[in-house]
PDB file of C-alpha atoms and ligand atoms in Angstrom:
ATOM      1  CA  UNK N  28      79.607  93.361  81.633  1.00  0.00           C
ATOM      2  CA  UNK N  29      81.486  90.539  80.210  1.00  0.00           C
ATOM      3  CA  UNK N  30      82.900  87.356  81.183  1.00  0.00           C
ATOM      4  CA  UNK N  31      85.797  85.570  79.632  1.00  0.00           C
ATOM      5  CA  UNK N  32      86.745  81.982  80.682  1.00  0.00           C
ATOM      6  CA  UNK N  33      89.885  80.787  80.813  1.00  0.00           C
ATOM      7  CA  UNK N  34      90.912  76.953  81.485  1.00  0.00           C
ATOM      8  CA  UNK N  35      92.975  77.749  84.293  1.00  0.00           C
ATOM      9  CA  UNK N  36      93.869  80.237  87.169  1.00  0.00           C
ATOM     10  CA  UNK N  37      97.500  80.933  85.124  1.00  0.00           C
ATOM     11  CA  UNK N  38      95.461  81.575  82.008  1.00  0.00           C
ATOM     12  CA  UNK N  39      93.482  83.711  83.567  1.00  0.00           C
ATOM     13  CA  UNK N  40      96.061  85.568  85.247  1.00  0.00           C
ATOM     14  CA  UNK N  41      98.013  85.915  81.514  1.00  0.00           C
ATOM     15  CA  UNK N  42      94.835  87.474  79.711  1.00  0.00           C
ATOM     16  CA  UNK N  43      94.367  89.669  82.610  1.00  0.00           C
ATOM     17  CA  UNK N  44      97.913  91.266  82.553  1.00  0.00           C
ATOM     18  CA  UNK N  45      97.900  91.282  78.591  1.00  0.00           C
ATOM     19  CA  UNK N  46      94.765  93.386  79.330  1.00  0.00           C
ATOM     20  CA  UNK N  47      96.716  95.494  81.383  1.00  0.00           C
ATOM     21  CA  UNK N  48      99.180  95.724  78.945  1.00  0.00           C
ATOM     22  CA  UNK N  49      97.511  96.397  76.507  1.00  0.00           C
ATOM     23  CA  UNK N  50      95.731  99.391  77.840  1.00  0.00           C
ATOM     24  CA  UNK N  51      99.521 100.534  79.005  1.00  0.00           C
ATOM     25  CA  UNK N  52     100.942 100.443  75.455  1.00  0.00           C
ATOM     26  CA  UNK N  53      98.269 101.869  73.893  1.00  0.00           C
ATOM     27  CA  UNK N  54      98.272 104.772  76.736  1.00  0.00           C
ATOM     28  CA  UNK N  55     101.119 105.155  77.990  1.00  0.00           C
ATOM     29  CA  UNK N  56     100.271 107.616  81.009  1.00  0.00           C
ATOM     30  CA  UNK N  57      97.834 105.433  82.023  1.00  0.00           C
ATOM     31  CA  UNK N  58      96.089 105.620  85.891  1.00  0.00           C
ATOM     32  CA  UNK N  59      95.877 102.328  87.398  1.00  0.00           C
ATOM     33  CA  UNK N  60      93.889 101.397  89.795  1.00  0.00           C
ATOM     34  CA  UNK N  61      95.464  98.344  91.603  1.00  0.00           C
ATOM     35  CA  UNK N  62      94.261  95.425  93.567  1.00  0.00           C
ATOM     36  CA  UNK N  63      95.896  93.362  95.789  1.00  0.00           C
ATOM     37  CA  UNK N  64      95.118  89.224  96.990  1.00  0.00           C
ATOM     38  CA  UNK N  65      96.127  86.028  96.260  1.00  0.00           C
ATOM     39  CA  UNK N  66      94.544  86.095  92.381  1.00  0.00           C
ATOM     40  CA  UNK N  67      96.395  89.593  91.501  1.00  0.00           C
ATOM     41  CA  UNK N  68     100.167  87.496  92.606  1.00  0.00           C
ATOM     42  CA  UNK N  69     100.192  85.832  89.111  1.00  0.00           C
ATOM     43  CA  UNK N  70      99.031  88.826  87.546  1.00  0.00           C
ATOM     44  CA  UNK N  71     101.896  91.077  88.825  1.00  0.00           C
ATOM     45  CA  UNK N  72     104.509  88.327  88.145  1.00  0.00           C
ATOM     46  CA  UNK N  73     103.364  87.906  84.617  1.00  0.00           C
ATOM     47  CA  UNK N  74     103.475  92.111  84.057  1.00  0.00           C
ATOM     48  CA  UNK N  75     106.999  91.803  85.463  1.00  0.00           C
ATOM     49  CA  UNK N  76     108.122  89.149  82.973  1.00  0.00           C
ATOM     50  CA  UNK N  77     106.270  91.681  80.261  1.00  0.00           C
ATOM     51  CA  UNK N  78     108.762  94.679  81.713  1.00  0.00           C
ATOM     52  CA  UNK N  79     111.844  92.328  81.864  1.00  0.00           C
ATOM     53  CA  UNK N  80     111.450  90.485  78.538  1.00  0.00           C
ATOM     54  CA  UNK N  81     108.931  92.375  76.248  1.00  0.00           C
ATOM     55  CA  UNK N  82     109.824  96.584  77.187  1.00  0.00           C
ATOM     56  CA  UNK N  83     106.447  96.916  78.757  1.00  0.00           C
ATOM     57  CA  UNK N  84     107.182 100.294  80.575  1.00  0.00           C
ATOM     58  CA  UNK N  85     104.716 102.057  83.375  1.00  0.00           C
ATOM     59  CA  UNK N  86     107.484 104.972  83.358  1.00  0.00           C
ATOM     60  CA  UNK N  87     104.424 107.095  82.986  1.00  0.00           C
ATOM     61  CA  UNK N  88     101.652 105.308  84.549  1.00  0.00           C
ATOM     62  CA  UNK N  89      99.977 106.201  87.998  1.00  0.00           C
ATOM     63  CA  UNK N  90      98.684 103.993  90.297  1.00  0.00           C
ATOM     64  CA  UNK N  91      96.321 103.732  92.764  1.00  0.00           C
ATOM     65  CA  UNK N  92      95.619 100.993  95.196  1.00  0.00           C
ATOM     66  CA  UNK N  93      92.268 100.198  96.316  1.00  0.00           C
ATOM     67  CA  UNK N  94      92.603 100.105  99.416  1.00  0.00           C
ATOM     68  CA  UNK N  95      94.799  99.669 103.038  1.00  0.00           C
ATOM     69  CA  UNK N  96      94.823  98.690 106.351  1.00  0.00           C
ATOM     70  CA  UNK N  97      94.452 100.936 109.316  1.00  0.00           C
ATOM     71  CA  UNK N  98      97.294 101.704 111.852  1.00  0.00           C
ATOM     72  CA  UNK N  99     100.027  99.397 110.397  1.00  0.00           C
ATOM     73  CA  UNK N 100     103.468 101.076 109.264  1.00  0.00           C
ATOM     74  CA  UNK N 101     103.874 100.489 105.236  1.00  0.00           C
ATOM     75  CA  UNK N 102     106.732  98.509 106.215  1.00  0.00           C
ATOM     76  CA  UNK N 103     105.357  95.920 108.098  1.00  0.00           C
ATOM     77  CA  UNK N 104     104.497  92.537 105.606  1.00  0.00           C
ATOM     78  CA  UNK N 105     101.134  92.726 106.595  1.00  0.00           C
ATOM     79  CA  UNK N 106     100.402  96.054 104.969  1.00  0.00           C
ATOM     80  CA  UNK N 107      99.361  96.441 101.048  1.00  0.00           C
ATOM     81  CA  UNK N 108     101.789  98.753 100.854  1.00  0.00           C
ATOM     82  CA  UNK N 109     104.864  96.520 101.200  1.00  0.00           C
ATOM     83  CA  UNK N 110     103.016  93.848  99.722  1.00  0.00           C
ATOM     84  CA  UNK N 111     102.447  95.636  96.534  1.00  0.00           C
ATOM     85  CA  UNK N 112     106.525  97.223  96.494  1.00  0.00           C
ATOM     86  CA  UNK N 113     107.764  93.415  97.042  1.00  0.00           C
ATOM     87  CA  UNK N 114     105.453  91.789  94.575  1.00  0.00           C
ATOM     88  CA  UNK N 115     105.830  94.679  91.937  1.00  0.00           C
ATOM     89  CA  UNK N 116     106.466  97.834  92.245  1.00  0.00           C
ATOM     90  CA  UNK N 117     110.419  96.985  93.140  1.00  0.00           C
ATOM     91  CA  UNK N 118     110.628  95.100  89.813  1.00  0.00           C
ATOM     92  CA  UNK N 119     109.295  97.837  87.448  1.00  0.00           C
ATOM     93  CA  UNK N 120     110.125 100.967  86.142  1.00  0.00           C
ATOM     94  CA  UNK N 121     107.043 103.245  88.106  1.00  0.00           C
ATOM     95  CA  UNK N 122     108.804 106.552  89.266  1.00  0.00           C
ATOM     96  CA  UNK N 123     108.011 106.122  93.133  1.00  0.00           C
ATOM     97  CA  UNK N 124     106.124 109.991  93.246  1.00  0.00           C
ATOM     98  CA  UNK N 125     103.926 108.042  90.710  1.00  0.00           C
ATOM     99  CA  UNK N 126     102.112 105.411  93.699  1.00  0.00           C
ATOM    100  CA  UNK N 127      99.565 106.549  95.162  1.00  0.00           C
ATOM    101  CA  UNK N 128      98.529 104.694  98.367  1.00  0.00           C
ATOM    102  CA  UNK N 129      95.533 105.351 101.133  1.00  0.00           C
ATOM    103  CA  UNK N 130      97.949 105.816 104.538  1.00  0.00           C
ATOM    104  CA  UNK N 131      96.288 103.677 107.618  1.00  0.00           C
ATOM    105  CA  UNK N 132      98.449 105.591 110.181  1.00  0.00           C
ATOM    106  CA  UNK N 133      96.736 109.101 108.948  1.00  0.00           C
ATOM    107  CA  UNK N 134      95.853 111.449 112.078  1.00  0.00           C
ATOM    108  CA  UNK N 135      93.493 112.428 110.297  1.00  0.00           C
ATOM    109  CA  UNK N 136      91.580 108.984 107.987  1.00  0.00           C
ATOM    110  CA  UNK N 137      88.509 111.278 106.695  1.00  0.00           C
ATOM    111  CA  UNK N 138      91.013 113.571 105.538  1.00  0.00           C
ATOM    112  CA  UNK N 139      93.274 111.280 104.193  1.00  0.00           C
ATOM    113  CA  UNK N 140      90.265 109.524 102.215  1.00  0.00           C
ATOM    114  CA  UNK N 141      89.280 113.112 100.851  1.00  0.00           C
ATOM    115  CA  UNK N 142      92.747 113.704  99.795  1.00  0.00           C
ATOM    116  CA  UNK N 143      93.084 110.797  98.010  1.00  0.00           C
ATOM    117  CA  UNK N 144      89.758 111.260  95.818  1.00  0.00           C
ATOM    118  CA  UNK N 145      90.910 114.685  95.155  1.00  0.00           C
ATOM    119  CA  UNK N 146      94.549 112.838  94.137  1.00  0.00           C
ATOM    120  CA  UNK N 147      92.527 110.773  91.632  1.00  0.00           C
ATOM    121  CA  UNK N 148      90.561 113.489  90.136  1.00  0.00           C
ATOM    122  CA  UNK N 149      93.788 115.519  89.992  1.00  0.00           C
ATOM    123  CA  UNK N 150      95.500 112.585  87.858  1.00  0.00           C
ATOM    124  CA  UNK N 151      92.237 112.737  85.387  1.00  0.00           C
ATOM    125  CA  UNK N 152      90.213 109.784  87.193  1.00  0.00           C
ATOM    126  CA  UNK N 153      91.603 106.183  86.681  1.00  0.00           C
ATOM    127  CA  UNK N 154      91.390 104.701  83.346  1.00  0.00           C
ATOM    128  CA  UNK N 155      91.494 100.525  84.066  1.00  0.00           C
ATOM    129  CA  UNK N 156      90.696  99.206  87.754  1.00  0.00           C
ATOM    130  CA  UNK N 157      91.807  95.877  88.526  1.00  0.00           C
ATOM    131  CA  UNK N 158      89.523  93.847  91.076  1.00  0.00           C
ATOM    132  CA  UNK N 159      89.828  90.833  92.751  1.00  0.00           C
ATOM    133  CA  UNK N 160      86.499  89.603  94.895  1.00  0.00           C
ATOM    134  CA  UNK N 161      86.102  88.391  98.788  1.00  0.00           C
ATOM    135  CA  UNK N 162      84.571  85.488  99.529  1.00  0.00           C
ATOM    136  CA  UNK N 163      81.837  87.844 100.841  1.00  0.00           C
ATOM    137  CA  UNK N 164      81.443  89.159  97.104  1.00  0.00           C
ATOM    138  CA  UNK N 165      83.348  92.804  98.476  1.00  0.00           C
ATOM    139  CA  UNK N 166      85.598  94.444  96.004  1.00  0.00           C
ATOM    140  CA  UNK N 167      88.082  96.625  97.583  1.00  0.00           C
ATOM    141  CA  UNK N 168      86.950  96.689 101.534  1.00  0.00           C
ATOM    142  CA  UNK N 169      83.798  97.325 100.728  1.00  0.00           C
ATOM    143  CA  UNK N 170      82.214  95.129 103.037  1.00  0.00           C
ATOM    144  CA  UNK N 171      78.312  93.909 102.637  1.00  0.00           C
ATOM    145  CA  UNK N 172      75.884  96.458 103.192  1.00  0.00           C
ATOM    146  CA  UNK N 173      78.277  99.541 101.526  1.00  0.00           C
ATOM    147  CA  UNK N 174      76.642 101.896 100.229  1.00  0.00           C
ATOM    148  CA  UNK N 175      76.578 101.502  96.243  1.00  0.00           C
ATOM    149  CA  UNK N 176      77.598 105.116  95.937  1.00  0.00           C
ATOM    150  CA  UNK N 177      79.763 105.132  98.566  1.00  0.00           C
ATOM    151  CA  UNK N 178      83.169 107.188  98.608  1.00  0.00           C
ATOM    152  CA  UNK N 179      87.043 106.658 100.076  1.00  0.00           C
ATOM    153  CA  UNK N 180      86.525 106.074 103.642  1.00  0.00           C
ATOM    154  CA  UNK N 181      87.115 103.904 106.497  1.00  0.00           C
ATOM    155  CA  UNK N 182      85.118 100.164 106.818  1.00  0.00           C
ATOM    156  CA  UNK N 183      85.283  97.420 109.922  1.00  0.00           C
ATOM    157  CA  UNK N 184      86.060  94.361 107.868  1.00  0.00           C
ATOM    158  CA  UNK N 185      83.997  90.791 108.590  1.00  0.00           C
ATOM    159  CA  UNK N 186      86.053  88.111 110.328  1.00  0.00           C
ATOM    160  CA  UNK N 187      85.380  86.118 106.675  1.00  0.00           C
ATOM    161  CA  UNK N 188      87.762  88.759 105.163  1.00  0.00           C
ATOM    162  CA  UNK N 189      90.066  88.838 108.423  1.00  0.00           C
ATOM    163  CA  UNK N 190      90.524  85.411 107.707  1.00  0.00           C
ATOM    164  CA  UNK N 191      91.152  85.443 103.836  1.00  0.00           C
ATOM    165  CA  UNK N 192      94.113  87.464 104.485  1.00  0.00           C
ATOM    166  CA  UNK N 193      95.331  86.098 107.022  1.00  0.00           C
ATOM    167  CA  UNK N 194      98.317  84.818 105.162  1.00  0.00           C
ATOM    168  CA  UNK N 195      99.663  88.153 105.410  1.00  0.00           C
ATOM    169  CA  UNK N 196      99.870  88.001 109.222  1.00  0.00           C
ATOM    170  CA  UNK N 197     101.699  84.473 109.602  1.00  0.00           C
ATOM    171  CA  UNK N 198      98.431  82.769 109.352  1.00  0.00           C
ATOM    172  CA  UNK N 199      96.782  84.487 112.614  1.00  0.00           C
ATOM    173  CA  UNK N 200      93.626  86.206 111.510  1.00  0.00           C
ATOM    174  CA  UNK N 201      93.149  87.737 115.057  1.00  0.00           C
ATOM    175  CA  UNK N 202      96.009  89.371 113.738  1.00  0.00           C
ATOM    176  CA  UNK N 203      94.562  90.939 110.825  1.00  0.00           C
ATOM    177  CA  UNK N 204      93.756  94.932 111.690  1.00  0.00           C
ATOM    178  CA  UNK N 205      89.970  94.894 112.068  1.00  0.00           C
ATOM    179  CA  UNK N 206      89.202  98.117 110.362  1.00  0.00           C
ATOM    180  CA  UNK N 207      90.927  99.295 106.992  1.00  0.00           C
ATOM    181  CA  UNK N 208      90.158 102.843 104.418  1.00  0.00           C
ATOM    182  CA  UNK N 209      88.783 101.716 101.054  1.00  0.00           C
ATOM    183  CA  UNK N 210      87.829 103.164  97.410  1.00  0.00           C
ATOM    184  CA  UNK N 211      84.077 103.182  97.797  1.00  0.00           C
ATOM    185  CA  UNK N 212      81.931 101.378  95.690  1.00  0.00           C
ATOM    186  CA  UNK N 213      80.923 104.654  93.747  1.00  0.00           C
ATOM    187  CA  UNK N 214      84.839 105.703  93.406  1.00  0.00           C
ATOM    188  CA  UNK N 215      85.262 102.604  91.937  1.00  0.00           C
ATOM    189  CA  UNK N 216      82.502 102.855  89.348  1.00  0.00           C
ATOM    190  CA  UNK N 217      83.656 106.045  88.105  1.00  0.00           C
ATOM    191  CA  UNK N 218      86.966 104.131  86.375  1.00  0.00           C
ATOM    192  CA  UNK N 219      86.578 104.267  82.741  1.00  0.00           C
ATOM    193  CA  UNK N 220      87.397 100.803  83.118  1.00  0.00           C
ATOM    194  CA  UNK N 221      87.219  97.588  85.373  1.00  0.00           C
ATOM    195  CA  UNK N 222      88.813  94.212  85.401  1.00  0.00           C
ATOM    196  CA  UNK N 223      87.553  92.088  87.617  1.00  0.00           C
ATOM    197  CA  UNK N 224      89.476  88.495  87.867  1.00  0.00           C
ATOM    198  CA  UNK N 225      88.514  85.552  90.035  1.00  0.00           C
ATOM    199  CA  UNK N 226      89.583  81.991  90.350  1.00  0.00           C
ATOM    200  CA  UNK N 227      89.661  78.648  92.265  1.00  0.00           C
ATOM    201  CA  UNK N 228      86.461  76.980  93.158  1.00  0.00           C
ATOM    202  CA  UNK N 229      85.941  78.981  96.532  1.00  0.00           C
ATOM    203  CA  UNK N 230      84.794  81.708  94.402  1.00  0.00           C
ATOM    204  CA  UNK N 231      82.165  79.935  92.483  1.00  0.00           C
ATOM    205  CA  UNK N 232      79.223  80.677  94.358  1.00  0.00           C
ATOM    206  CA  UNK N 233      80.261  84.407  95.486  1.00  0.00           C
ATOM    207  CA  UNK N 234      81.285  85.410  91.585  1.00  0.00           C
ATOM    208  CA  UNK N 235      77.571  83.517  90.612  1.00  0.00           C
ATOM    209  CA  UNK N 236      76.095  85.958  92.981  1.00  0.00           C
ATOM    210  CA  UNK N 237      78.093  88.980  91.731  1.00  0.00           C
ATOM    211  CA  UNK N 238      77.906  88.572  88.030  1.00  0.00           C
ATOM    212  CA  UNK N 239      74.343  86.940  87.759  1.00  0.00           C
ATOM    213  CA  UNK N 240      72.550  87.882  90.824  1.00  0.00           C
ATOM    214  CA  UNK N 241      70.679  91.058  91.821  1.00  0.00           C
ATOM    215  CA  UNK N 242      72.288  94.301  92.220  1.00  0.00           C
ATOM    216  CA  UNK N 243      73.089  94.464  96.072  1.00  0.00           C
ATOM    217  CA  UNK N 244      75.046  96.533  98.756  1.00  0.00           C
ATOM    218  CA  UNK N 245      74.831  92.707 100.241  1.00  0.00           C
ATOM    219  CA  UNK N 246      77.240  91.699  97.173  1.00  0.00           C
ATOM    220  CA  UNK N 247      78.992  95.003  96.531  1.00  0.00           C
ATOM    221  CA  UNK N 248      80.471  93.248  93.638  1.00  0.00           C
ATOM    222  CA  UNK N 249      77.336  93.166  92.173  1.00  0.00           C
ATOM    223  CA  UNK N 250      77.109  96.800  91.570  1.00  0.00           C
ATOM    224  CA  UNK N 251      79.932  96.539  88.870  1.00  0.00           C
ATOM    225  CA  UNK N 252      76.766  95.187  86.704  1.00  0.00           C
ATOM    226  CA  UNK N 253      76.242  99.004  86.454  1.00  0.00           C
ATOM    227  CA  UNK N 254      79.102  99.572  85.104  1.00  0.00           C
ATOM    228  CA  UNK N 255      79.393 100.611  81.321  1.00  0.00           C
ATOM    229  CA  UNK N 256      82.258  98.542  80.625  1.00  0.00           C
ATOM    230  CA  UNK N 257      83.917  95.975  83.348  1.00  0.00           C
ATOM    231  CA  UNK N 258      85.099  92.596  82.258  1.00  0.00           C
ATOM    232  CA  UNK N 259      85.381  89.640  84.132  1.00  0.00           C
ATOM    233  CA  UNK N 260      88.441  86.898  84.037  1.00  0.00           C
ATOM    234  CA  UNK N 261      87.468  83.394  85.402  1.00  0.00           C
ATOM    235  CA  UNK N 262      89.210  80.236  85.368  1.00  0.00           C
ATOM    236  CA  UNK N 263      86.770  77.281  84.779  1.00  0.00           C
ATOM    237  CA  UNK N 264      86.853  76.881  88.506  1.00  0.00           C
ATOM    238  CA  UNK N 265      85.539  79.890  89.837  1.00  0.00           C
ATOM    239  CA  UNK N 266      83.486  79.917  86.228  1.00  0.00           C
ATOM    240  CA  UNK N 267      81.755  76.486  87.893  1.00  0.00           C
ATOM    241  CA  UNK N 268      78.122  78.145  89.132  1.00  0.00           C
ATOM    242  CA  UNK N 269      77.433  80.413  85.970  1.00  0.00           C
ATOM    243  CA  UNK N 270      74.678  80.137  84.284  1.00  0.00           C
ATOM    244  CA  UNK N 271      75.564  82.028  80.793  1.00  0.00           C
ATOM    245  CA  UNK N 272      78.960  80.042  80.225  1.00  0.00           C
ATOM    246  CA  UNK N 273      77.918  79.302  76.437  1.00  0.00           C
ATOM    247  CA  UNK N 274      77.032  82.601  75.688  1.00  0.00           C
ATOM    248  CA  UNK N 275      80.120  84.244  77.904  1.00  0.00           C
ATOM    249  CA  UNK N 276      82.681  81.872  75.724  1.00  0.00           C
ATOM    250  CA  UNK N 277      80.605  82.717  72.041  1.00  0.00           C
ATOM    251  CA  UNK N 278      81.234  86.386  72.868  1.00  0.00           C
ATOM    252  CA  UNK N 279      85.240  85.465  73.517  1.00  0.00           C
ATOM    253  CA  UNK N 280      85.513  83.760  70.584  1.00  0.00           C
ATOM    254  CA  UNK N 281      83.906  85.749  67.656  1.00  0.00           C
ATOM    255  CA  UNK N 282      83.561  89.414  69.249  1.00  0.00           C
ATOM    256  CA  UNK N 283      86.227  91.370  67.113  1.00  0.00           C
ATOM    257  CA  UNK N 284      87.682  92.921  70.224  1.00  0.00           C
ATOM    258  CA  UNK N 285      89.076  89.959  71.678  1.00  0.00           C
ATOM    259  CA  UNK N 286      90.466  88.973  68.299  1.00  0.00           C
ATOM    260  CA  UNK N 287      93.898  90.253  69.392  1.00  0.00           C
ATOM    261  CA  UNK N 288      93.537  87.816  72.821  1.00  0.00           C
ATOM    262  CA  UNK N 289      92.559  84.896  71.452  1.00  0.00           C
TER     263      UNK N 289
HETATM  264  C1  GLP D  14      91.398  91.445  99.919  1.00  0.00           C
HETATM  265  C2  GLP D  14      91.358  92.744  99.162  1.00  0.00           C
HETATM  266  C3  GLP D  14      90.382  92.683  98.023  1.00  0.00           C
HETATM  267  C4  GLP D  14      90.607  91.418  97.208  1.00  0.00           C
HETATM  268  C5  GLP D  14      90.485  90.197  98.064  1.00  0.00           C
HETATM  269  C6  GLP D  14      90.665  88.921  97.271  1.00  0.00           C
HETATM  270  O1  GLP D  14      90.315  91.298 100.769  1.00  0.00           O
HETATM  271  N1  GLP D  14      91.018  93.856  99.985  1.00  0.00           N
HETATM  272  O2  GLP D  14      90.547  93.832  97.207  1.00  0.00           O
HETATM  273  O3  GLP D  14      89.646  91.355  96.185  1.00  0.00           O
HETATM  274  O4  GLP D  14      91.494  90.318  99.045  1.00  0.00           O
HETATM  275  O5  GLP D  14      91.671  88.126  97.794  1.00  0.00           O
HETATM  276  P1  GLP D  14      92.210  86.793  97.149  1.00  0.00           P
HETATM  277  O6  GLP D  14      92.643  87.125  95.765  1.00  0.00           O
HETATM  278  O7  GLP D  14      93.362  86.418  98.028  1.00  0.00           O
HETATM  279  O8  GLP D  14      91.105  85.822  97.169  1.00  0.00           O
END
């Protein structure tokens, strides 16, 4: 694992989609796996600008999204689905047969889940996963306590993470769906890749916990310390309760792989 801090949430979100980009250009058919949240907005805005202004394409990419709420219509503004299309999917070039999505209105939700491992082993496994982290340290839905080899399936989410999106549902966390299908942990560790980004200074303690703390299904984030090769964007904020900072910024500055992000 590595950490890279950035002065500011916007800086962060710029090295993370240059990242992104990078890994696009230099593989054009690229898998994605995709987050949604707050922290991935400016990420998704700046990738736009990048497809507008600089000929990024994702003509050939795939995508897959971590994760989805149960029993809402992809329509409604609540559901990743719709979030994702009006935040970036609309504004790029990704053939729509190319977006993959969990559905949460499935008859069927351990069949869907199954389906949509098999869909990511049929695309060659994901190359870069973007994460963001819940307060509760859970990346995707996977809530504390999942198992760290856990698979696609279906989780009841805490009222902590009802509540961080409740700006989805007008503000009304009661309103939030209560249960939601998720890349497990262990579907998430077996991307080539992951890109974990965090800011503001409600994630200080949580990302402390994740990046620095023991390796537990308490902290699912944690188990990303397993991970051969997952790097983690911070702003100073959510950078605040580290206790490696010198190191994590001596590695930014003279590894020769970040040369070209400097
Ligand atoms: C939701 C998503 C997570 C994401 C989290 C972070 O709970 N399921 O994948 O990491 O939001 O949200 P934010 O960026 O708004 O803090």
């Amino acid at each position: 694992m590595e950490v890279i801090i950035q002065p500011t949430a916007d800086e962060a979100a710029h090295l993370a989609a240059r990242v992104i980009a990078h890994e696009v250009r230099s593989r054009p058919n690229s898998v994605l796996g995709l987050a949604t949240g707050r922290t991935m907005e400016a990420i998704y805005a700046r990738l736009t600008e990048m497809h507008r202004n600089e000929g990024l394409s994702f003509a050939r990419c795939h995508t897959f999204n971590l994760d989805e709420f149960i029993g809402l219509p992809p329509d409604h503004p609540g559901s990743y689905r719709k979030v994702m299309t009006d935040r970036f999917f609309s504004h790029v070039d990704i053939p729509a047969d190319h977006i993959h999505f969990l559905n949460g209105q499935a008859a069927d939700l351990t069949a869907e889940c199954e389906a949509y491992e098999a869909a990511i082993r049929l695309c060659g496994g994901i190359h870069l996963q973007l994460l963001g982290i819940g307060r509760d340290g859970h990346i995707g839905f996977n809530e504390p306590l999942s198992a760290l080899q856990s698979r696609t399936r279906e989780k009841a989410l805490t009222p902590a993470t009802r509540r961080q999106n409740a700006f989805l549902f007008g503000g009304r966390w009661e309103a939030v769906p209560a249960r939601a299908l998720t890349m497990g942990v262990g579907t998430i560790l077996e991307s080539r890749r992951c890109l974990l980004v965090a800011t503001g200074e409600e994630k200080a303690y949580i990302l402390a916990q994740a990046v620095e703390g023991p390796i537990t299904a308490w902290v699912t984030a944690s188990a990303l310390q397993l991970h051969p090769r997952c790097t983690v964007i911070v702003d100073e904020a959510a950078a605040e309760q580290l206790r490696g900072k010198d190191y994590y910024r001596w590695i930014f500055e003279n590894e020769p792989e970040w040369a070209p992000f400097r």
